[in-house]
C-alpha positions as CSV (number, residue, x, y, z in Angstrom):
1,X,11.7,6.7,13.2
2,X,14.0,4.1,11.5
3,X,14.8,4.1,7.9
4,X,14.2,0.7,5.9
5,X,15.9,0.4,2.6
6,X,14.7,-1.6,0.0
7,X,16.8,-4.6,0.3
8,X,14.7,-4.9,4.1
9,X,11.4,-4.0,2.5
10,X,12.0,-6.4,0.0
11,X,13.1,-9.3,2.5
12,X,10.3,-8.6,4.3
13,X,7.6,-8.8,1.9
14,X,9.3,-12.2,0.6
15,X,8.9,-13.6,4.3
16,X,5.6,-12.9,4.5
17,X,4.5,-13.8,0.9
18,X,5.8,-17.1,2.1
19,X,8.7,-16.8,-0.9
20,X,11.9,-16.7,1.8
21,X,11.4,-20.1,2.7
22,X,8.7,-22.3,1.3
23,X,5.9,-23.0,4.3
24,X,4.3,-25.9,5.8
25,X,0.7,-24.7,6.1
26,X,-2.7,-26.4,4.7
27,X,-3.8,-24.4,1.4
28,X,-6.6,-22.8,3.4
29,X,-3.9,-21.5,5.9
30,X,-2.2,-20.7,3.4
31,X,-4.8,-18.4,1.3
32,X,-6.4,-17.1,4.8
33,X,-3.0,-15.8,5.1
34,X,-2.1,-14.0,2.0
35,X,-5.4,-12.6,1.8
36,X,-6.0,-14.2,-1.1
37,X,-4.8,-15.2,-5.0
38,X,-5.3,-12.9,-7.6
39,X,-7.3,-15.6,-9.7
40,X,-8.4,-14.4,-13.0
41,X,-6.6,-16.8,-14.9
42,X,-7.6,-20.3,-13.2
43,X,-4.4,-22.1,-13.2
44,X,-2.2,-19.7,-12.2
45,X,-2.9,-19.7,-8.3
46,X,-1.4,-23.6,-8.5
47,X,1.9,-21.7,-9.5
48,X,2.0,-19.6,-6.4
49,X,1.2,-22.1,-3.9
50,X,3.6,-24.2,-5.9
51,X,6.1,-21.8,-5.1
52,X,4.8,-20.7,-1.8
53,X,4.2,-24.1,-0.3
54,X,6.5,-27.2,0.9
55,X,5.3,-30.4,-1.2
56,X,2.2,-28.9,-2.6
57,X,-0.2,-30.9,-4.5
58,X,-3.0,-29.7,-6.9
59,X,-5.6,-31.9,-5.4
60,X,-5.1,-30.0,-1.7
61,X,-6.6,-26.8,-3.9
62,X,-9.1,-29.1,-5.9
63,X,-10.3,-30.6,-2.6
64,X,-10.7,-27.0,-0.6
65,X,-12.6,-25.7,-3.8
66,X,-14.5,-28.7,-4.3
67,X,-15.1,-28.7,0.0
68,X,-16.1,-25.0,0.0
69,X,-13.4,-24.0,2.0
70,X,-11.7,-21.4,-0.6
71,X,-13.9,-19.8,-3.1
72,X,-13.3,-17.9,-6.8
73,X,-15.0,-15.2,-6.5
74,X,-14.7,-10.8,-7.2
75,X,-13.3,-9.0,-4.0
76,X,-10.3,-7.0,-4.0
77,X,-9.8,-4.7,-6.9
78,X,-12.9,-6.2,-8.4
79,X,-10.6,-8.7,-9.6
80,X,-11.3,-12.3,-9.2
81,X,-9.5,-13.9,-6.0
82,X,-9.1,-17.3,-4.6
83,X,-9.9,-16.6,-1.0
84,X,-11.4,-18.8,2.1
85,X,-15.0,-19.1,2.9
86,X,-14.9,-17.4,5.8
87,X,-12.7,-14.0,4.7
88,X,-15.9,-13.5,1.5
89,X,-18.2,-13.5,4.1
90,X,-16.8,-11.1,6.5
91,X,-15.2,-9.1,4.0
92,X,-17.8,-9.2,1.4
93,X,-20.2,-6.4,2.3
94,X,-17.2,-4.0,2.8
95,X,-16.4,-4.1,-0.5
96,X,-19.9,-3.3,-1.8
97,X,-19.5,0.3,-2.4
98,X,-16.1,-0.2,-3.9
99,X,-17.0,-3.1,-6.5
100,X,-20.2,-0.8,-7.6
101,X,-17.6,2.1,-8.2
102,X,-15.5,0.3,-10.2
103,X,-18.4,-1.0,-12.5
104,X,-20.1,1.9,-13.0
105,X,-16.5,3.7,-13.3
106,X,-16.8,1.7,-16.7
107,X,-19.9,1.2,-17.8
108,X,-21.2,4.7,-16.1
109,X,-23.0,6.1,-19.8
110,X,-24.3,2.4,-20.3
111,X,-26.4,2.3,-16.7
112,X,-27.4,5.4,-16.7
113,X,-31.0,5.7,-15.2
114,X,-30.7,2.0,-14.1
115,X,-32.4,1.3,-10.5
116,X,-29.7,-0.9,-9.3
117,X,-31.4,-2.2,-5.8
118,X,-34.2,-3.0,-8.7
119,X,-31.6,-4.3,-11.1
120,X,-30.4,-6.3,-8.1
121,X,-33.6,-7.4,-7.1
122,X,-34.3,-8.9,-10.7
123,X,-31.0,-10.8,-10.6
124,X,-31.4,-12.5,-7.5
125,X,-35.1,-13.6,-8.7
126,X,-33.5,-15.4,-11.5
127,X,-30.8,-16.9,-9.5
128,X,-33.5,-18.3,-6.9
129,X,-34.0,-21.6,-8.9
130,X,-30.7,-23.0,-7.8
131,X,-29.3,-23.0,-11.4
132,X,-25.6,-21.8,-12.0
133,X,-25.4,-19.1,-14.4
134,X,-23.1,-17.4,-16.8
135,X,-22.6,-13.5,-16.6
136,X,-24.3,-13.5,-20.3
137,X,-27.4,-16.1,-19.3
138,X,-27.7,-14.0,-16.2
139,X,-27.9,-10.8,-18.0
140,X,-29.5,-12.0,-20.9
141,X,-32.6,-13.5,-18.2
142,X,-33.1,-9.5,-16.8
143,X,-32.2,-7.6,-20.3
144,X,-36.5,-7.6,-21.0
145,X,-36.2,-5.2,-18.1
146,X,-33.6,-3.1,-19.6
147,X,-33.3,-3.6,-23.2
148,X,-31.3,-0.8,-24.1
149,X,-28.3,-1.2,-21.7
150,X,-26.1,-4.8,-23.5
151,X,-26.0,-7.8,-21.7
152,X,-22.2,-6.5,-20.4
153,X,-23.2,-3.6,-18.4
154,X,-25.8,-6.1,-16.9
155,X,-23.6,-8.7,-16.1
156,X,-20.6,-7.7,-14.7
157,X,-22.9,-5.2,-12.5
158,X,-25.0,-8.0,-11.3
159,X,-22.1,-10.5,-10.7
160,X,-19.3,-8.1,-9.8
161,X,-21.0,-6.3,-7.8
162,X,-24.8,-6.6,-7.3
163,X,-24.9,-9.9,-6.0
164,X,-22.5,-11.7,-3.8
165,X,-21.3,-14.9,-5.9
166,X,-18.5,-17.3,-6.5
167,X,-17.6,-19.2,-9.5
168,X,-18.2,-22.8,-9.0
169,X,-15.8,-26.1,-10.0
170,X,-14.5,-27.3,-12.9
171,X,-14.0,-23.7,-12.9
172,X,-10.1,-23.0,-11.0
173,X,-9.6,-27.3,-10.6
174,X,-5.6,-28.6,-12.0
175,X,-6.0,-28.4,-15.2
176,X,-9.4,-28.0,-15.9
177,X,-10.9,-26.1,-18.9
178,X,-14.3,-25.2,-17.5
179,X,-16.6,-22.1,-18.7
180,X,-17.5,-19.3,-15.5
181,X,-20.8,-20.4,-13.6
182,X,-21.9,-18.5,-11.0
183,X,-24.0,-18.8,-7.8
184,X,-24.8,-16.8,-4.9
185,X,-22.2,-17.0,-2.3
186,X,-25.1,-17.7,0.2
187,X,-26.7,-20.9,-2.1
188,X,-22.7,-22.2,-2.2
189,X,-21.4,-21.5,1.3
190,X,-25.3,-21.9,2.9
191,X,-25.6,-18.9,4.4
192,X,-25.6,-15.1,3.6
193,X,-22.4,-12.8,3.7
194,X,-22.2,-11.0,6.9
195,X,-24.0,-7.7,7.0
196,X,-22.2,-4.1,7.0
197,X,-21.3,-3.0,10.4
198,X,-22.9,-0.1,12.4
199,X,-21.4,3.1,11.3
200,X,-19.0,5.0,12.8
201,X,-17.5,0.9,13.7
202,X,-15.3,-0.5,10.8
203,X,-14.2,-4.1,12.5
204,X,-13.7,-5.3,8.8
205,X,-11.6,-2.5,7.8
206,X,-9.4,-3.2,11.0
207,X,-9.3,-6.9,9.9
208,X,-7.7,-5.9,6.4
209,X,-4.8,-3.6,7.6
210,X,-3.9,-6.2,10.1
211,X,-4.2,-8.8,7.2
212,X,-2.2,-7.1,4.7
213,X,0.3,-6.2,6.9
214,X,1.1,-9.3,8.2
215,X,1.1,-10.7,4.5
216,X,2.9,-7.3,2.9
217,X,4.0,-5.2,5.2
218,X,6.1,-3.1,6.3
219,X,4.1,-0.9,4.5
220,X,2.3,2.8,3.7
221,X,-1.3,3.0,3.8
222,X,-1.2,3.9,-0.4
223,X,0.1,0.3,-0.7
224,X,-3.0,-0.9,1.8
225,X,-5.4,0.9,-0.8
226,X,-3.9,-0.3,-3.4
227,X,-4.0,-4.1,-2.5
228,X,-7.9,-4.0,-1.4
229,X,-9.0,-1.0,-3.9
230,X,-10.6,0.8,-1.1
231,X,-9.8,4.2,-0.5
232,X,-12.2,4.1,3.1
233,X,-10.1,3.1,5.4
234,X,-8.2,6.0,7.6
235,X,-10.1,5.4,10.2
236,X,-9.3,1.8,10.8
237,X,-5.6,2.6,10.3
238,X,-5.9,5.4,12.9
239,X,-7.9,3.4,15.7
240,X,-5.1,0.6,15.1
241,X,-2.3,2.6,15.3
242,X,-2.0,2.3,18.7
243,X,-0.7,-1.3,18.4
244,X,1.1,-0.6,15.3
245,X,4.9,0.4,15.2
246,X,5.9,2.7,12.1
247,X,8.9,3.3,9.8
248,X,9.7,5.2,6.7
249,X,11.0,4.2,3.8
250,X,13.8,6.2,1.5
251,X,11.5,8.0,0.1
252,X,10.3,9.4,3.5
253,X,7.0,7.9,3.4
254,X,5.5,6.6,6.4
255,X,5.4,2.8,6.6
256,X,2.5,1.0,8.9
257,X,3.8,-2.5,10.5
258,X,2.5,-5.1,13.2
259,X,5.3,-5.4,16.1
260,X,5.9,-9.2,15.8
261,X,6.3,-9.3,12.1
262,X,9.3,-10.6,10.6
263,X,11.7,-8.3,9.7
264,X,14.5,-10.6,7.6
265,X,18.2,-9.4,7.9
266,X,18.4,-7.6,4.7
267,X,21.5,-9.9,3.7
268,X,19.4,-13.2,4.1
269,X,19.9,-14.7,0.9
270,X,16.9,-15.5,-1.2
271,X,16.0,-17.7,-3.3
272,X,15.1,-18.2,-7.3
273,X,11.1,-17.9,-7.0
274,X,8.3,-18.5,-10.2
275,X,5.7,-16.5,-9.8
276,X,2.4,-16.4,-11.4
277,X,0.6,-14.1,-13.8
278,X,-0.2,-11.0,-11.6
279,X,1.3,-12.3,-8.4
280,X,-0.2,-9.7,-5.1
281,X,3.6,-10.5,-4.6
282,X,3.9,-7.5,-7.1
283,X,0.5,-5.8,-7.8
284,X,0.0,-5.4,-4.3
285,X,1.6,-2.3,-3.3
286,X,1.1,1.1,-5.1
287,X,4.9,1.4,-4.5
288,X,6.4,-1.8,-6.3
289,X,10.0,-0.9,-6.0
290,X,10.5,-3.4,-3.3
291,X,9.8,-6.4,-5.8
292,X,10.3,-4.7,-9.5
293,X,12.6,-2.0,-10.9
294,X,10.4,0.8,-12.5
295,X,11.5,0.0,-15.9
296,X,9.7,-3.3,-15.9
297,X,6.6,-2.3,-13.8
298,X,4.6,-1.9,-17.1
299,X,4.7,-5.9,-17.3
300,X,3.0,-6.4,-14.1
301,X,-0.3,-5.7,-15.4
302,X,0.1,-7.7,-19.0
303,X,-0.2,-10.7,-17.6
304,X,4.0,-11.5,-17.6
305,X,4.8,-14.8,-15.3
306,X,7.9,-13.3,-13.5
307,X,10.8,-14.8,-12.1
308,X,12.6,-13.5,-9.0
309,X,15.7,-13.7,-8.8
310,X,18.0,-12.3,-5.3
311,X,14.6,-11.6,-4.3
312,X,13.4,-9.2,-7.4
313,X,12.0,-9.6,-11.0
314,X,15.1,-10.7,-12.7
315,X,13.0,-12.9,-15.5
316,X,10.0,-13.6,-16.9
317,X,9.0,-17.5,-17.8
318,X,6.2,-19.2,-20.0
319,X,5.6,-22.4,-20.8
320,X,6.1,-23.9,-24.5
321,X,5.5,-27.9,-24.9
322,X,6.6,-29.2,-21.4
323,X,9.4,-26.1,-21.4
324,X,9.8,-23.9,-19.2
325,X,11.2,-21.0,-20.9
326,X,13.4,-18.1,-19.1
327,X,13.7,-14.9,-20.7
328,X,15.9,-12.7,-18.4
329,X,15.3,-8.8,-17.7
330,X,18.6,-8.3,-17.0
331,X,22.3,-10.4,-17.3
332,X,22.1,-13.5,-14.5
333,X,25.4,-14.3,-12.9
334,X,26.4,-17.9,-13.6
335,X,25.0,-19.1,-10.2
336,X,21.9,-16.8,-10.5
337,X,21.4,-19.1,-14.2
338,X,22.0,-22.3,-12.3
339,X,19.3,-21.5,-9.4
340,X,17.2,-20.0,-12.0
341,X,17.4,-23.4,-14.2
342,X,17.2,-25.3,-11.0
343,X,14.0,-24.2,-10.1
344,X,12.6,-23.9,-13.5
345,X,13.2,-27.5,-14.1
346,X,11.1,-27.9,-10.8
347,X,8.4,-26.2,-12.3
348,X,8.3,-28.0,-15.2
349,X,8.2,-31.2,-13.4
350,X,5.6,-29.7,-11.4
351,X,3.3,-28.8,-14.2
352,X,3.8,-32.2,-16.5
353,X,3.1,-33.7,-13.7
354,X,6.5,-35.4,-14.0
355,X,6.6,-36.0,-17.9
356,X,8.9,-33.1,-18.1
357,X,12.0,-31.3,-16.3
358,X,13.1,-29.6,-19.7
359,X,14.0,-25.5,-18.7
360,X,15.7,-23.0,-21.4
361,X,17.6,-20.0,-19.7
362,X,17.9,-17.4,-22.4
363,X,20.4,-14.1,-22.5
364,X,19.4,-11.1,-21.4
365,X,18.5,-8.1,-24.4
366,X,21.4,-5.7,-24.9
């Protein structure tokens, strides 16, 4: 079984994260692909299409949200992702258990004693008169029910997890400030996710490691788990395997791939790449050695805007007054500070929408 280092990891994932050489595809193609943008914060998936994407414009993501092509909406991790119309209503129902796990994992002393198919039940009746609501008018429309849970518990059950919904425009549009109303993913996209699949048969599951692979692999089936949150899927990795080839990695860990998948020279240079706040370019691995060194994994989940640079963290950026300001992790060679500033004034362009090219390298901390 053939080692891969993690220079070939790493040049892997940046092929298929569409970071190696910015693509061609439609924004749809392009999210159907990644399996989705980590989308919490609502601006930050025009970043990484920015950076993913030849000649991207903001309006080809307003108009696919605005058509009800992509969708905002909880799904992997219970986080909130941009993904395509079609991958929430396959995918939805498999993520069921998984979203419900994660609520109660927090707010387990809080629900206690709550019927949740009735807690469900009530939800849905409110949502029936077509109106978009906020998590807090949502809860607060049920909390007669269940006056001593708080109108948290009750939301973020009912809209994580209880009910299928999506977070409607303004909400995610270029540079729109816009508060979170939600609707049932059925009421948006006109019909009703698609229903689990007979057990013992996991065609969704099946879907998602070929998915992930193709947009992270090579990779081991902790990283797979960690991407989608769901720890229920041996099964479809072991009826795949069949048409799967395997590696391992320096650690000795076994590595799941698709045969066709590109497999970059690990030499192929790469280039200076701004990345959003909590890019699945990083958080989408449980091992994120590939893409960050260990001593900066902490800032992966803080909400840092990185900069790779030779294909790894090397920087993180923010924006201050038309600026994009670089605030390197580590020293930058001269021509790793000129791609770097290169790119950043790109960005800044970019996100002025062309009132501003201004970008501030600064020096790395002793």
């Amino acid at each position: 079984m053939s080692v891969l280092d993690a220079r070939s990891l790493n040049r892997a994932a940046l092929a298929r994260q569409l970071l190696l050489d910015r693509s061609d595809l439609p924004v749809p193609d392009a999210v159907a692909h990644l399996g989705g943008l980590q989308a919490q914060e609502p601006q930050e998936p025009f970043v990484g299409l920015w950076s993913r994407l030849r000649d991207f414009a903001p309006q080809a993501l307003d108009d696919a949200l605005t058509g009800r092509r992509v969708v905002r909406t909880h799904l992997m991790r219970r986080t909130v992702h941009l993904v395509t119309a079609g991958d929430v209503l396959a995918w939805r129902s498999r993520h069921d258990a998984m979203l419900r796990g994660r609520v109660l994992g927090t707010y387990r002393r809080e629900l206690e004693g709550v019927d949740l198919d009735e807690l469900a039940a009530a939800g849905r009746a409110v949502l029936a008169d077509g109106e978009p609501r906020s998590m807090g008018a949502l809860a607060r429309a049920v909390a007669e029910r269940w006056p001593a849970v708080g109108s948290r518990p009750l939301g973020e059950m009912l809209v994580a997890a209880l009910i299928p919904t999506v977070q409607l425009p303004p909400r995610g549009l270029w540079r729109a400030k816009a508060p979170v109303r939600n609707a049932p993913v059925a009421a948006w996209l006109g019909r009703e996710v698609d229903p689990p699949a007979p057990p013992g048969t996991d065609p969704v599951g099946e879907a998602l490691v070929r998915r992930y692979l193709a947009a992270f692999g090579p990779a081991a089936s902790a990283d797979l788990r960690a991407w989608c949150g769901l720890a229920g899927l041996p099964a479809a990795v072991a009826a795949l395997r069949g048409e799967l080839v395997t590696f391992r990695d320096e650690r000795g860990r076994e590595l799941l791939d698709l045969p066709d998948a590109p497999r970059p020279d690990p030499g192929t240079p790469a280039p200076a790449r701004f990345l959003p706040a909590f890019d699945n370019a990083v958080l989408g691995y449980q091992d994120r050695g590939r893409v960050i060194d260990d001593a900066h994994r902490g800032l992966s989940v803080t909400g840092a805007r990185f900069v790779l640079v030779d294909g790894r963290v090397g920087a993180t950026w923010t924006v201050e007054d038309g600026t994009v300001a670089v605030t390197p992790l580590r020293r930058l060679t001269r021509p790793e500070r000129t791609e770097v500033a290169e790119e950043g004034r790109a960005l800044a362009s970019f996100l002025t929408e062309g009132e501003s090219d201004r970008v501030r390298v600064g020096t790395a901390p002793p």
